[in-house]
mmCIF file of C-alpha atoms in Angstrom:
data_model
loop_
_atom_site.group_PDB
_atom_site.id
_atom_site.type_symbol
_atom_site.label_atom_id
_atom_site.label_comp_id
_atom_site.label_asym_id
_atom_site.label_seq_id
_atom_site.Cartn_x
_atom_site.Cartn_y
_atom_site.Cartn_z
ATOM 1 C CA UNK A 15 -31.191 -38.594 -13.588
ATOM 2 C CA UNK A 16 -27.446 -38.012 -13.334
ATOM 3 C CA UNK A 17 -28.012 -34.840 -11.326
ATOM 4 C CA UNK A 18 -30.309 -36.691 -8.948
ATOM 5 C CA UNK A 19 -27.661 -39.368 -8.394
ATOM 6 C CA UNK A 20 -24.996 -36.732 -7.680
ATOM 7 C CA UNK A 21 -27.276 -34.955 -5.206
ATOM 8 C CA UNK A 22 -28.084 -38.264 -3.477
ATOM 9 C CA UNK A 23 -24.365 -39.101 -3.163
ATOM 10 C CA UNK A 24 -23.578 -35.643 -1.761
ATOM 11 C CA UNK A 25 -26.386 -35.952 0.775
ATOM 12 C CA UNK A 26 -25.177 -39.466 1.718
ATOM 13 C CA UNK A 27 -21.684 -38.036 2.260
ATOM 14 C CA UNK A 28 -23.086 -35.266 4.473
ATOM 15 C CA UNK A 29 -25.067 -37.789 6.493
ATOM 16 C CA UNK A 30 -21.982 -39.930 7.073
ATOM 17 C CA UNK A 31 -20.028 -36.881 8.256
ATOM 18 C CA UNK A 32 -22.875 -35.796 10.552
ATOM 19 C CA UNK A 33 -22.715 -39.181 12.287
ATOM 20 C CA UNK A 34 -19.347 -38.037 13.738
ATOM 21 C CA UNK A 35 -19.837 -34.274 14.089
ATOM 22 C CA UNK A 36 -16.912 -33.552 16.414
ATOM 23 C CA UNK A 37 -14.475 -35.662 14.417
ATOM 24 C CA UNK A 38 -15.612 -34.046 11.162
ATOM 25 C CA UNK A 39 -15.260 -30.569 12.656
ATOM 26 C CA UNK A 40 -11.760 -31.275 14.008
ATOM 27 C CA UNK A 41 -10.773 -32.707 10.613
ATOM 28 C CA UNK A 42 -11.928 -29.525 8.891
ATOM 29 C CA UNK A 43 -9.951 -27.223 11.202
ATOM 30 C CA UNK A 44 -6.751 -27.587 9.200
ATOM 31 C CA UNK A 45 -8.525 -26.428 6.038
ATOM 32 C CA UNK A 46 -10.378 -23.682 7.942
ATOM 33 C CA UNK A 47 -7.129 -22.171 9.264
ATOM 34 C CA UNK A 48 -5.358 -22.707 5.955
ATOM 35 C CA UNK A 49 -7.996 -20.943 3.855
ATOM 36 C CA UNK A 50 -8.527 -18.275 6.526
ATOM 37 C CA UNK A 51 -4.801 -17.470 6.642
ATOM 38 C CA UNK A 52 -4.552 -17.363 2.815
ATOM 39 C CA UNK A 53 -7.450 -14.888 2.515
ATOM 40 C CA UNK A 54 -6.265 -12.748 5.454
ATOM 41 C CA UNK A 55 -2.630 -12.569 4.353
ATOM 42 C CA UNK A 56 -3.495 -11.813 0.720
ATOM 43 C CA UNK A 57 -5.884 -9.070 1.895
ATOM 44 C CA UNK A 58 -3.276 -7.430 4.135
ATOM 45 C CA UNK A 59 -0.629 -7.697 1.413
ATOM 46 C CA UNK A 60 -2.974 -6.310 -1.246
ATOM 47 C CA UNK A 61 -4.010 -3.400 0.986
ATOM 48 C CA UNK A 62 -0.430 -2.425 1.876
ATOM 49 C CA UNK A 63 0.661 -2.731 -1.745
ATOM 50 C CA UNK A 64 -2.277 -0.706 -3.076
ATOM 51 C CA UNK A 65 -1.657 2.069 -0.543
ATOM 52 C CA UNK A 66 2.039 2.273 -1.438
ATOM 53 C CA UNK A 67 1.355 2.319 -5.182
ATOM 54 C CA UNK A 68 -1.390 4.945 -4.806
ATOM 55 C CA UNK A 69 1.074 7.214 -3.007
ATOM 56 C CA UNK A 70 3.635 6.693 -5.754
ATOM 57 C CA UNK A 71 1.066 7.397 -8.502
ATOM 58 C CA UNK A 72 0.146 10.670 -6.779
ATOM 59 C CA UNK A 73 3.712 11.818 -7.395
ATOM 60 C CA UNK A 74 3.209 11.434 -11.136
ATOM 61 C CA UNK A 75 4.595 8.833 -13.525
ATOM 62 C CA UNK A 76 6.249 11.573 -15.629
ATOM 63 C CA UNK A 77 7.870 13.288 -12.656
ATOM 64 C CA UNK A 78 11.368 13.312 -11.204
ATOM 65 C CA UNK A 79 11.829 14.565 -7.643
ATOM 66 C CA UNK A 80 15.185 15.983 -6.573
ATOM 67 C CA UNK A 81 15.432 16.573 -2.813
ATOM 68 C CA UNK A 82 18.003 18.282 -0.599
ATOM 69 C CA UNK A 83 19.661 15.930 1.885
ATOM 70 C CA UNK A 84 21.857 16.903 4.803
ATOM 71 C CA UNK A 85 25.268 15.366 4.036
ATOM 72 C CA UNK A 86 27.137 12.951 6.269
ATOM 73 C CA UNK A 87 29.219 14.261 9.204
ATOM 74 C CA UNK A 88 32.511 13.849 7.280
ATOM 75 C CA UNK A 89 31.274 15.811 4.266
ATOM 76 C CA UNK A 90 29.720 18.331 6.613
ATOM 77 C CA UNK A 91 33.070 19.086 8.261
ATOM 78 C CA UNK A 92 34.713 19.817 4.910
ATOM 79 C CA UNK A 93 32.101 22.314 3.761
ATOM 80 C CA UNK A 94 30.670 23.846 6.899
ATOM 81 C CA UNK A 95 31.598 27.247 8.217
ATOM 82 C CA UNK A 96 32.171 27.683 11.939
ATOM 83 C CA UNK A 97 28.571 28.709 12.600
ATOM 84 C CA UNK A 98 26.395 27.436 9.742
ATOM 85 C CA UNK A 99 25.739 24.301 7.656
ATOM 86 C CA UNK A 100 25.317 25.023 3.957
ATOM 87 C CA UNK A 101 23.919 22.249 1.775
ATOM 88 C CA UNK A 102 21.193 21.200 -0.639
ATOM 89 C CA UNK A 103 19.787 22.388 -3.931
ATOM 90 C CA UNK A 104 20.263 25.964 -5.092
ATOM 91 C CA UNK A 105 18.347 28.416 -7.228
ATOM 92 C CA UNK A 106 21.120 27.963 -9.787
ATOM 93 C CA UNK A 107 20.438 24.184 -9.854
ATOM 94 C CA UNK A 108 16.780 24.936 -10.589
ATOM 95 C CA UNK A 109 17.735 27.240 -13.481
ATOM 96 C CA UNK A 110 20.258 24.771 -14.958
ATOM 97 C CA UNK A 111 17.771 21.873 -14.822
ATOM 98 C CA UNK A 112 15.036 23.954 -16.479
ATOM 99 C CA UNK A 113 17.353 25.094 -19.291
ATOM 100 C CA UNK A 114 19.513 22.023 -19.945
ATOM 101 C CA UNK A 115 17.033 19.376 -21.077
ATOM 102 C CA UNK A 116 14.883 19.777 -24.164
ATOM 103 C CA UNK A 117 12.246 17.177 -23.222
ATOM 104 C CA UNK A 118 11.374 18.691 -19.852
ATOM 105 C CA UNK A 119 7.802 20.004 -19.746
ATOM 106 C CA UNK A 120 7.727 21.868 -16.412
ATOM 107 C CA UNK A 121 9.908 22.449 -13.351
ATOM 108 C CA UNK A 122 8.720 23.551 -9.908
ATOM 109 C CA UNK A 123 11.026 24.548 -7.015
ATOM 110 C CA UNK A 124 9.962 23.979 -3.389
ATOM 111 C CA UNK A 125 11.151 25.803 -0.265
ATOM 112 C CA UNK A 126 9.953 24.534 3.126
ATOM 113 C CA UNK A 127 9.850 26.173 6.544
ATOM 114 C CA UNK A 128 7.689 25.986 9.662
ATOM 115 C CA UNK A 129 5.827 29.004 10.995
ATOM 116 C CA UNK A 130 3.075 29.681 13.460
ATOM 117 C CA UNK A 131 -0.140 30.604 11.646
ATOM 118 C CA UNK A 132 -2.687 32.632 13.566
ATOM 119 C CA UNK A 133 -6.196 34.009 13.189
ATOM 120 C CA UNK A 134 -7.058 35.966 16.336
ATOM 121 C CA UNK A 135 -6.888 33.477 19.272
ATOM 122 C CA UNK A 136 -6.612 30.368 17.063
ATOM 123 C CA UNK A 137 -3.141 29.276 15.999
ATOM 124 C CA UNK A 138 -1.305 26.285 14.650
ATOM 125 C CA UNK A 139 2.192 25.595 13.378
ATOM 126 C CA UNK A 140 2.005 24.926 9.640
ATOM 127 C CA UNK A 141 4.608 23.848 7.159
ATOM 128 C CA UNK A 142 4.985 26.689 4.676
ATOM 129 C CA UNK A 143 5.630 25.555 1.107
ATOM 130 C CA UNK A 144 7.086 28.263 -1.082
ATOM 131 C CA UNK A 145 6.588 27.213 -4.704
ATOM 132 C CA UNK A 146 5.445 28.307 -8.148
ATOM 133 C CA UNK A 147 2.011 27.795 -9.775
ATOM 134 C CA UNK A 148 3.482 24.900 -11.819
ATOM 135 C CA UNK A 149 3.574 22.786 -8.630
ATOM 136 C CA UNK A 150 -0.197 22.333 -8.794
ATOM 137 C CA UNK A 151 0.139 20.958 -12.350
ATOM 138 C CA UNK A 152 2.862 18.516 -11.342
ATOM 139 C CA UNK A 153 1.204 17.264 -8.128
ATOM 140 C CA UNK A 154 -2.549 17.781 -8.742
ATOM 141 C CA UNK A 155 -4.760 18.391 -5.718
ATOM 142 C CA UNK A 156 -8.532 18.658 -5.538
ATOM 143 C CA UNK A 157 -9.564 22.272 -4.957
ATOM 144 C CA UNK A 158 -12.252 22.440 -2.245
ATOM 145 C CA UNK A 159 -12.720 26.206 -2.238
ATOM 146 C CA UNK A 160 -11.304 29.245 -4.054
ATOM 147 C CA UNK A 161 -8.304 28.620 -6.309
ATOM 148 C CA UNK A 162 -4.645 27.627 -6.329
ATOM 149 C CA UNK A 163 -1.638 29.875 -6.972
ATOM 150 C CA UNK A 164 -1.582 31.519 -10.401
ATOM 151 C CA UNK A 165 1.230 33.195 -12.424
ATOM 152 C CA UNK A 166 -0.015 36.746 -11.530
ATOM 153 C CA UNK A 167 0.413 35.921 -7.808
ATOM 154 C CA UNK A 168 4.012 34.992 -8.522
ATOM 155 C CA UNK A 169 4.636 37.993 -10.789
ATOM 156 C CA UNK A 170 3.359 40.621 -8.350
ATOM 157 C CA UNK A 171 4.712 38.776 -5.283
ATOM 158 C CA UNK A 172 1.274 38.775 -3.710
ATOM 159 C CA UNK A 173 1.041 37.752 -0.031
ATOM 160 C CA UNK A 174 -1.555 35.041 -0.679
ATOM 161 C CA UNK A 175 -1.817 31.519 0.700
ATOM 162 C CA UNK A 176 -3.506 28.228 -0.254
ATOM 163 C CA UNK A 177 -4.231 25.992 2.754
ATOM 164 C CA UNK A 178 -4.793 22.259 2.985
ATOM 165 C CA UNK A 179 -8.172 21.370 4.503
ATOM 166 C CA UNK A 180 -6.714 20.119 7.810
ATOM 167 C CA UNK A 181 -4.802 23.354 8.458
ATOM 168 C CA UNK A 182 -7.808 25.413 7.345
ATOM 169 C CA UNK A 183 -10.111 23.663 9.831
ATOM 170 C CA UNK A 184 -7.645 24.211 12.673
ATOM 171 C CA UNK A 185 -6.982 27.879 11.985
ATOM 172 C CA UNK A 186 -10.173 29.103 10.369
ATOM 173 C CA UNK A 187 -12.583 26.757 12.207
ATOM 174 C CA UNK A 188 -16.079 27.395 10.882
ATOM 175 C CA UNK A 189 -15.420 30.863 9.502
ATOM 176 C CA UNK A 190 -15.713 31.654 5.817
ATOM 177 C CA UNK A 191 -12.491 30.463 4.267
ATOM 178 C CA UNK A 192 -11.642 32.356 1.104
ATOM 179 C CA UNK A 193 -10.843 36.028 1.628
ATOM 180 C CA UNK A 194 -9.807 35.716 5.275
ATOM 181 C CA UNK A 195 -6.507 37.278 6.327
ATOM 182 C CA UNK A 196 -4.255 35.162 8.559
ATOM 183 C CA UNK A 197 -0.833 35.861 10.051
ATOM 184 C CA UNK A 198 2.060 33.548 9.088
ATOM 185 C CA UNK A 199 5.020 34.360 11.274
ATOM 186 C CA UNK A 200 4.611 38.097 11.626
ATOM 187 C CA UNK A 201 3.159 38.788 8.184
ATOM 188 C CA UNK A 202 -0.376 38.925 6.855
ATOM 189 C CA UNK A 203 -1.545 36.643 4.022
ATOM 190 C CA UNK A 204 -4.876 36.459 2.233
ATOM 191 C CA UNK A 205 -6.386 32.955 1.973
ATOM 192 C CA UNK A 206 -7.249 32.365 -1.697
ATOM 193 C CA UNK A 207 -8.069 28.652 -1.643
ATOM 194 C CA UNK A 208 -8.303 25.296 0.130
ATOM 195 C CA UNK A 209 -7.036 22.018 -1.355
ATOM 196 C CA UNK A 210 -7.689 18.483 -0.131
ATOM 197 C CA UNK A 211 -5.068 17.068 2.247
ATOM 198 C CA UNK A 212 -3.184 14.051 1.003
ATOM 199 C CA UNK A 213 -1.348 11.642 3.204
ATOM 200 C CA UNK A 214 1.888 10.247 3.107
ATOM 201 C CA UNK A 215 5.113 9.061 1.904
ATOM 202 C CA UNK A 216 6.100 6.966 -1.092
ATOM 203 C CA UNK A 217 9.398 5.138 -0.784
ATOM 204 C CA UNK A 218 11.837 7.750 0.471
ATOM 205 C CA UNK A 219 9.903 10.639 -1.102
ATOM 206 C CA UNK A 220 7.802 12.781 1.175
ATOM 207 C CA UNK A 221 4.706 14.219 -0.463
ATOM 208 C CA UNK A 222 4.940 17.941 0.333
ATOM 209 C CA UNK A 223 1.425 18.323 1.774
ATOM 210 C CA UNK A 224 1.512 15.218 3.929
ATOM 211 C CA UNK A 225 0.319 17.279 6.886
ATOM 212 C CA UNK A 226 -1.104 20.753 7.437
ATOM 213 C CA UNK A 227 0.642 22.765 4.753
ATOM 214 C CA UNK A 228 0.278 26.275 3.412
ATOM 215 C CA UNK A 229 1.362 27.190 -0.126
ATOM 216 C CA UNK A 230 2.685 30.652 -0.861
ATOM 217 C CA UNK A 231 4.447 32.100 -3.941
ATOM 218 C CA UNK A 232 8.164 31.254 -4.089
ATOM 219 C CA UNK A 233 9.312 34.866 -4.332
ATOM 220 C CA UNK A 234 7.242 35.765 -1.276
ATOM 221 C CA UNK A 235 8.792 32.878 0.666
ATOM 222 C CA UNK A 236 12.299 34.080 -0.252
ATOM 223 C CA UNK A 237 11.551 37.676 0.673
ATOM 224 C CA UNK A 238 9.717 36.983 3.958
ATOM 225 C CA UNK A 239 11.572 33.956 5.320
ATOM 226 C CA UNK A 240 14.956 33.891 3.533
ATOM 227 C CA UNK A 241 17.268 30.898 3.122
ATOM 228 C CA UNK A 242 18.554 30.628 6.706
ATOM 229 C CA UNK A 243 17.013 28.251 9.225
ATOM 230 C CA UNK A 244 17.678 27.886 12.935
ATOM 231 C CA UNK A 245 16.907 24.591 14.690
ATOM 232 C CA UNK A 246 16.817 24.623 18.494
ATOM 233 C CA UNK A 247 17.000 21.244 20.266
ATOM 234 C CA UNK A 248 17.817 20.528 23.947
ATOM 235 C CA UNK A 249 19.376 23.937 24.477
ATOM 236 C CA UNK A 250 21.554 23.631 21.358
ATOM 237 C CA UNK A 251 21.147 25.826 18.322
ATOM 238 C CA UNK A 252 21.884 24.663 14.782
ATOM 239 C CA UNK A 253 22.029 27.084 11.870
ATOM 240 C CA UNK A 254 21.520 25.945 8.299
ATOM 241 C CA UNK A 255 21.350 27.527 4.884
ATOM 242 C CA UNK A 256 19.218 25.664 2.335
ATOM 243 C CA UNK A 257 18.019 27.528 -0.732
ATOM 244 C CA UNK A 258 15.635 24.875 -2.106
ATOM 245 C CA UNK A 259 14.338 21.709 -0.452
ATOM 246 C CA UNK A 260 12.970 20.107 -3.615
ATOM 247 C CA UNK A 261 12.842 20.530 -7.361
ATOM 248 C CA UNK A 262 10.083 18.619 -9.149
ATOM 249 C CA UNK A 263 10.606 17.983 -12.853
ATOM 250 C CA UNK A 264 7.956 16.806 -15.311
ATOM 251 C CA UNK A 265 9.200 15.072 -18.457
ATOM 252 C CA UNK A 266 7.098 15.143 -21.647
ATOM 253 C CA UNK A 267 7.243 11.374 -22.291
ATOM 254 C CA UNK A 268 7.300 8.699 -19.520
ATOM 255 C CA UNK A 269 9.814 6.737 -21.636
ATOM 256 C CA UNK A 270 12.342 9.532 -21.171
ATOM 257 C CA UNK A 271 11.987 9.863 -17.392
ATOM 258 C CA UNK A 272 14.837 7.592 -16.354
ATOM 259 C CA UNK A 273 17.247 9.020 -18.963
ATOM 260 C CA UNK A 274 16.524 12.602 -17.840
ATOM 261 C CA UNK A 275 16.926 11.574 -14.180
ATOM 262 C CA UNK A 276 20.352 10.104 -14.972
ATOM 263 C CA UNK A 277 21.291 13.310 -16.821
ATOM 264 C CA UNK A 278 20.215 15.489 -13.881
ATOM 265 C CA UNK A 279 22.220 13.344 -11.487
ATOM 266 C CA UNK A 280 25.368 13.671 -13.634
ATOM 267 C CA UNK A 281 24.889 17.429 -13.866
ATOM 268 C CA UNK A 282 24.457 17.836 -10.088
ATOM 269 C CA UNK A 283 27.591 15.755 -9.491
ATOM 270 C CA UNK A 284 29.584 18.332 -11.473
ATOM 271 C CA UNK A 285 28.390 21.296 -9.417
ATOM 272 C CA UNK A 286 28.088 19.808 -5.911
ATOM 273 C CA UNK A 287 31.206 18.956 -3.925
ATOM 274 C CA UNK A 288 29.234 16.666 -1.624
ATOM 275 C CA UNK A 289 26.281 14.320 -1.958
ATOM 276 C CA UNK A 290 23.654 16.667 -0.514
ATOM 277 C CA UNK A 291 20.748 15.673 -2.786
ATOM 278 C CA UNK A 292 18.827 12.609 -3.949
ATOM 279 C CA UNK A 293 17.162 12.015 -7.310
ATOM 280 C CA UNK A 294 13.989 9.888 -7.104
ATOM 281 C CA UNK A 295 11.869 8.594 -9.970
ATOM 282 C CA UNK A 296 8.280 7.665 -8.954
ATOM 283 C CA UNK A 297 7.972 5.507 -12.106
ATOM 284 C CA UNK A 298 10.936 3.385 -10.990
ATOM 285 C CA UNK A 299 9.457 3.175 -7.484
ATOM 286 C CA UNK A 300 6.169 2.016 -9.011
ATOM 287 C CA UNK A 301 7.906 -0.781 -10.947
ATOM 288 C CA UNK A 302 9.803 -1.754 -7.810
ATOM 289 C CA UNK A 303 6.585 -1.767 -5.747
ATOM 290 C CA UNK A 304 4.839 -4.015 -8.299
ATOM 291 C CA UNK A 305 7.763 -6.449 -8.270
ATOM 292 C CA UNK A 306 7.793 -6.433 -4.463
ATOM 293 C CA UNK A 307 4.048 -7.114 -4.463
ATOM 294 C CA UNK A 308 4.492 -10.186 -6.647
ATOM 295 C CA UNK A 309 7.257 -11.530 -4.399
ATOM 296 C CA UNK A 310 5.202 -10.771 -1.288
ATOM 297 C CA UNK A 311 2.181 -12.652 -2.673
ATOM 298 C CA UNK A 312 4.321 -15.676 -3.581
ATOM 299 C CA UNK A 313 5.817 -15.807 -0.068
ATOM 300 C CA UNK A 314 2.418 -15.390 1.614
ATOM 301 C CA UNK A 315 0.834 -17.949 -0.707
ATOM 302 C CA UNK A 316 3.590 -20.448 0.043
ATOM 303 C CA UNK A 317 3.209 -20.052 3.806
ATOM 304 C CA UNK A 318 -0.564 -20.420 3.614
ATOM 305 C CA UNK A 319 -0.199 -23.335 1.185
ATOM 306 C CA UNK A 320 1.724 -25.238 3.851
ATOM 307 C CA UNK A 321 -1.255 -24.770 6.206
ATOM 308 C CA UNK A 322 -3.582 -26.172 3.532
ATOM 309 C CA UNK A 323 -1.220 -29.095 2.966
ATOM 310 C CA UNK A 324 -1.310 -29.940 6.671
ATOM 311 C CA UNK A 325 -5.134 -29.702 6.552
ATOM 312 C CA UNK A 326 -5.209 -32.082 3.569
ATOM 313 C CA UNK A 327 -3.008 -34.618 5.361
ATOM 314 C CA UNK A 328 -5.416 -34.445 8.321
ATOM 315 C CA UNK A 329 -8.350 -35.227 6.011
ATOM 316 C CA UNK A 330 -6.519 -38.174 4.467
ATOM 317 C CA UNK A 331 -5.618 -39.538 7.907
ATOM 318 C CA UNK A 332 -9.224 -39.414 9.119
ATOM 319 C CA UNK A 333 -10.559 -40.927 5.888
ATOM 320 C CA UNK A 334 -8.119 -43.854 6.128
ATOM 321 C CA UNK A 335 -9.432 -44.534 9.633
ATOM 322 C CA UNK A 336 -12.976 -44.219 8.286
ATOM 323 C CA UNK A 337 -12.311 -46.842 5.589
ATOM 324 C CA UNK A 338 -11.157 -49.311 8.267
ATOM 325 C CA UNK A 339 -14.221 -48.593 10.432
ATOM 326 C CA UNK A 340 -16.614 -49.034 7.498
ATOM 327 C CA UNK A 341 -15.078 -52.144 5.964
ATOM 328 C CA UNK A 342 -18.254 -54.222 6.588
ATOM 329 C CA UNK A 343 -20.434 -51.475 5.032
ATOM 330 C CA UNK A 344 -18.163 -51.457 1.964
ATOM 331 C CA UNK A 345 -18.447 -55.281 1.749
ATOM 332 C CA UNK A 346 -22.262 -55.141 1.841
ATOM 333 C CA UNK A 347 -22.364 -52.504 -0.895
ATOM 334 C CA UNK A 348 -20.014 -54.516 -3.071
ATOM 335 C CA UNK A 349 -22.053 -57.707 -2.416
ATOM 336 C CA UNK A 350 -25.309 -56.119 -3.620
ATOM 337 C CA UNK A 351 -23.718 -54.886 -6.821
ATOM 338 C CA UNK A 352 -21.850 -51.633 -6.170
ATOM 339 C CA UNK A 353 -18.883 -51.184 -8.504
ATOM 340 C CA UNK A 354 -15.414 -50.089 -7.410
ATOM 341 C CA UNK A 355 -15.771 -46.689 -9.053
ATOM 342 C CA UNK A 356 -18.989 -46.141 -7.044
ATOM 343 C CA UNK A 357 -17.078 -46.814 -3.795
ATOM 344 C CA UNK A 358 -14.324 -44.408 -4.898
ATOM 345 C CA UNK A 359 -16.952 -41.842 -5.795
ATOM 346 C CA UNK A 360 -18.668 -42.142 -2.400
ATOM 347 C CA UNK A 361 -15.465 -41.536 -0.402
ATOM 348 C CA UNK A 362 -14.328 -38.728 -2.708
ATOM 349 C CA UNK A 363 -17.668 -36.989 -2.196
ATOM 350 C CA UNK A 364 -17.155 -37.131 1.566
ATOM 351 C CA UNK A 365 -13.635 -35.647 1.414
ATOM 352 C CA UNK A 366 -14.744 -32.900 -0.985
ATOM 353 C CA UNK A 367 -17.701 -32.079 1.299
ATOM 354 C CA UNK A 368 -15.294 -31.937 4.249
ATOM 355 C CA UNK A 369 -12.727 -29.715 2.529
ATOM 356 C CA UNK A 370 -15.312 -27.450 0.836
ATOM 357 C CA UNK A 371 -17.220 -26.905 4.087
ATOM 358 C CA UNK A 372 -13.910 -26.165 5.813
ATOM 359 C CA UNK A 373 -13.007 -23.819 2.970
ATOM 360 C CA UNK A 374 -16.285 -21.884 3.262
ATOM 361 C CA UNK A 375 -15.863 -21.498 7.028
ATOM 362 C CA UNK A 376 -12.238 -20.462 6.393
ATOM 363 C CA UNK A 377 -13.429 -17.798 3.927
ATOM 364 C CA UNK A 378 -15.632 -16.296 6.625
ATOM 365 C CA UNK A 379 -12.707 -16.267 9.069
ATOM 366 C CA UNK A 380 -10.361 -14.876 6.411
ATOM 367 C CA UNK A 381 -12.723 -12.008 5.513
ATOM 368 C CA UNK A 382 -13.390 -11.190 9.178
ATOM 369 C CA UNK A 383 -9.691 -10.876 10.117
ATOM 370 C CA UNK A 384 -8.875 -8.029 7.638
ATOM 371 C CA UNK A 385 -12.028 -6.165 8.731
ATOM 372 C CA UNK A 386 -10.878 -6.375 12.374
ATOM 373 C CA UNK A 387 -7.333 -5.278 11.415
ATOM 374 C CA UNK A 388 -8.686 -2.240 9.550
ATOM 375 C CA UNK A 389 -11.121 -1.392 12.367
ATOM 376 C CA UNK A 390 -8.606 -1.550 15.215
ATOM 377 C CA UNK A 391 -5.386 -0.414 13.507
ATOM 378 C CA UNK A 392 -6.576 1.651 10.541
ATOM 379 C CA UNK A 393 -4.341 -0.377 8.216
ATOM 380 C CA UNK A 394 -5.720 -0.682 4.677
ATOM 381 C CA UNK A 395 -6.781 -4.213 3.676
ATOM 382 C CA UNK A 396 -8.368 -5.275 0.387
ATOM 383 C CA UNK A 397 -10.284 -8.543 -0.110
ATOM 384 C CA UNK A 398 -10.210 -9.325 -3.821
ATOM 385 C CA UNK A 399 -12.314 -11.837 -5.786
ATOM 386 C CA UNK A 400 -9.158 -13.756 -6.694
ATOM 387 C CA UNK A 401 -8.160 -13.763 -3.023
ATOM 388 C CA UNK A 402 -11.458 -15.549 -2.243
ATOM 389 C CA UNK A 403 -11.847 -17.925 -5.196
ATOM 390 C CA UNK A 404 -8.241 -19.141 -5.269
ATOM 391 C CA UNK A 405 -8.152 -20.551 -1.694
ATOM 392 C CA UNK A 406 -11.680 -21.991 -2.111
ATOM 393 C CA UNK A 407 -10.744 -23.899 -5.282
ATOM 394 C CA UNK A 408 -7.478 -25.015 -3.671
ATOM 395 C CA UNK A 409 -9.391 -26.403 -0.669
ATOM 396 C CA UNK A 410 -11.708 -28.343 -3.032
ATOM 397 C CA UNK A 411 -8.670 -29.643 -4.911
ATOM 398 C CA UNK A 412 -7.112 -30.749 -1.649
ATOM 399 C CA UNK A 413 -10.296 -32.701 -0.859
ATOM 400 C CA UNK A 414 -9.965 -34.597 -4.160
ATOM 401 C CA UNK A 415 -6.180 -35.033 -3.950
ATOM 402 C CA UNK A 416 -5.997 -36.256 -0.363
ATOM 403 C CA UNK A 417 -9.258 -38.221 -0.575
ATOM 404 C CA UNK A 418 -8.152 -40.217 -3.598
ATOM 405 C CA UNK A 419 -5.821 -42.607 -1.765
ATOM 406 C CA UNK A 420 -8.333 -43.589 0.992
ATOM 407 C CA UNK A 421 -11.072 -43.950 -1.669
ATOM 408 C CA UNK A 422 -8.922 -46.296 -3.796
ATOM 409 C CA UNK A 423 -8.046 -48.302 -0.666
ATOM 410 C CA UNK A 424 -11.764 -48.642 0.070
ATOM 411 C CA UNK A 425 -12.484 -49.813 -3.486
ATOM 412 C CA UNK A 426 -9.769 -52.486 -3.271
ATOM 413 C CA UNK A 427 -11.371 -54.182 -0.254
ATOM 414 C CA UNK A 428 -12.346 -57.807 -1.060
ATOM 415 C CA UNK A 429 -16.155 -58.133 -0.533
ATOM 416 C CA UNK A 430 -15.875 -61.600 1.078
ATOM 417 C CA UNK A 431 -13.185 -60.504 3.560
ATOM 418 C CA UNK A 432 -15.093 -57.273 4.187
ATOM 419 C CA UNK A 433 -18.306 -59.174 5.072
ATOM 420 C CA UNK A 434 -16.362 -61.236 7.649
ATOM 421 C CA UNK A 435 -14.942 -58.025 9.193
ATOM 422 C CA UNK A 436 -16.266 -57.290 12.708
#
């Protein structure tokens, strides 16, 4: 019986709103845009945050990444010879780090250079990553074919290479992958495996295989390509000596990561005259990203909440006008026995129907916008269940909150005065 009465009141509210379709639609627009903007902004924020945190997680929560950085011009002048810049991490740094901390599990050095890679008429410039087999334990990659570098490759200084899938497709095309011999620079290397390409950058840390990379044993990289690099730009020639571009350290326990990172930084300060390195902790970046995400969501929610507030004020304004227009109707209902709470209930039903309908339309708009953003720009967006339910419940709450005052005003109307109203 109670359910039937509720359904009848809801239908009565819908009928009243349908009597003024355009006015009802315009009243709902504030809620539509408010809910739509909440869903869209939360989706964009969630997508960007998830992408950033995924990139950080790929670096490993137990890892510390020490990278060579070209020093400032002032420091450069103090330590640069007349024809060559010398900076960055050294082989000696790698040895000291590996031997100085008891709770370090593994350490992998990284040397980077760019070389043309060729297979007959097909060629492409790849970034050559000289490293040790431990690198594939510290930064795991899915193996698509063959295998990764192993200790025997390092021990016998084998001229072997592991390609990322993008570089392999460009150079090897449709040919059989594993076992092919390709030329890197002027030297021949046997392809022993293909790993999945990973994108990106996390904070200020570049993931080594962010593009088409080729992994070769560290000792082979030192012997074939050396530590000297020549950069040619606009007719100028810049010579640099960098022994190692990165050292990746894995600590046994995540709780000890930040303490070990601080220890490494203090040790490097003792042996480097200039600040030509950075020490990054993915775990700290992850905590920072999560905190930034919370702040971002609060800011976005506040902005969208203002839109919903404006929509609620619009509903209240229209309902106040509706009470004035329907004064005689209210008087008749009161005269035939309707109680005040029934009048309040009737007007509240109408405002909730208005705001809920606006909220549902807004959800459709809010879900469509992230899909269009992803389709046209490629930016990651994520529509979560919370991102849908929260704005919908807020829109229903706004219907009750902003409909309460007009409904009480309607209930206070004197039946005798209302019946005289023209």
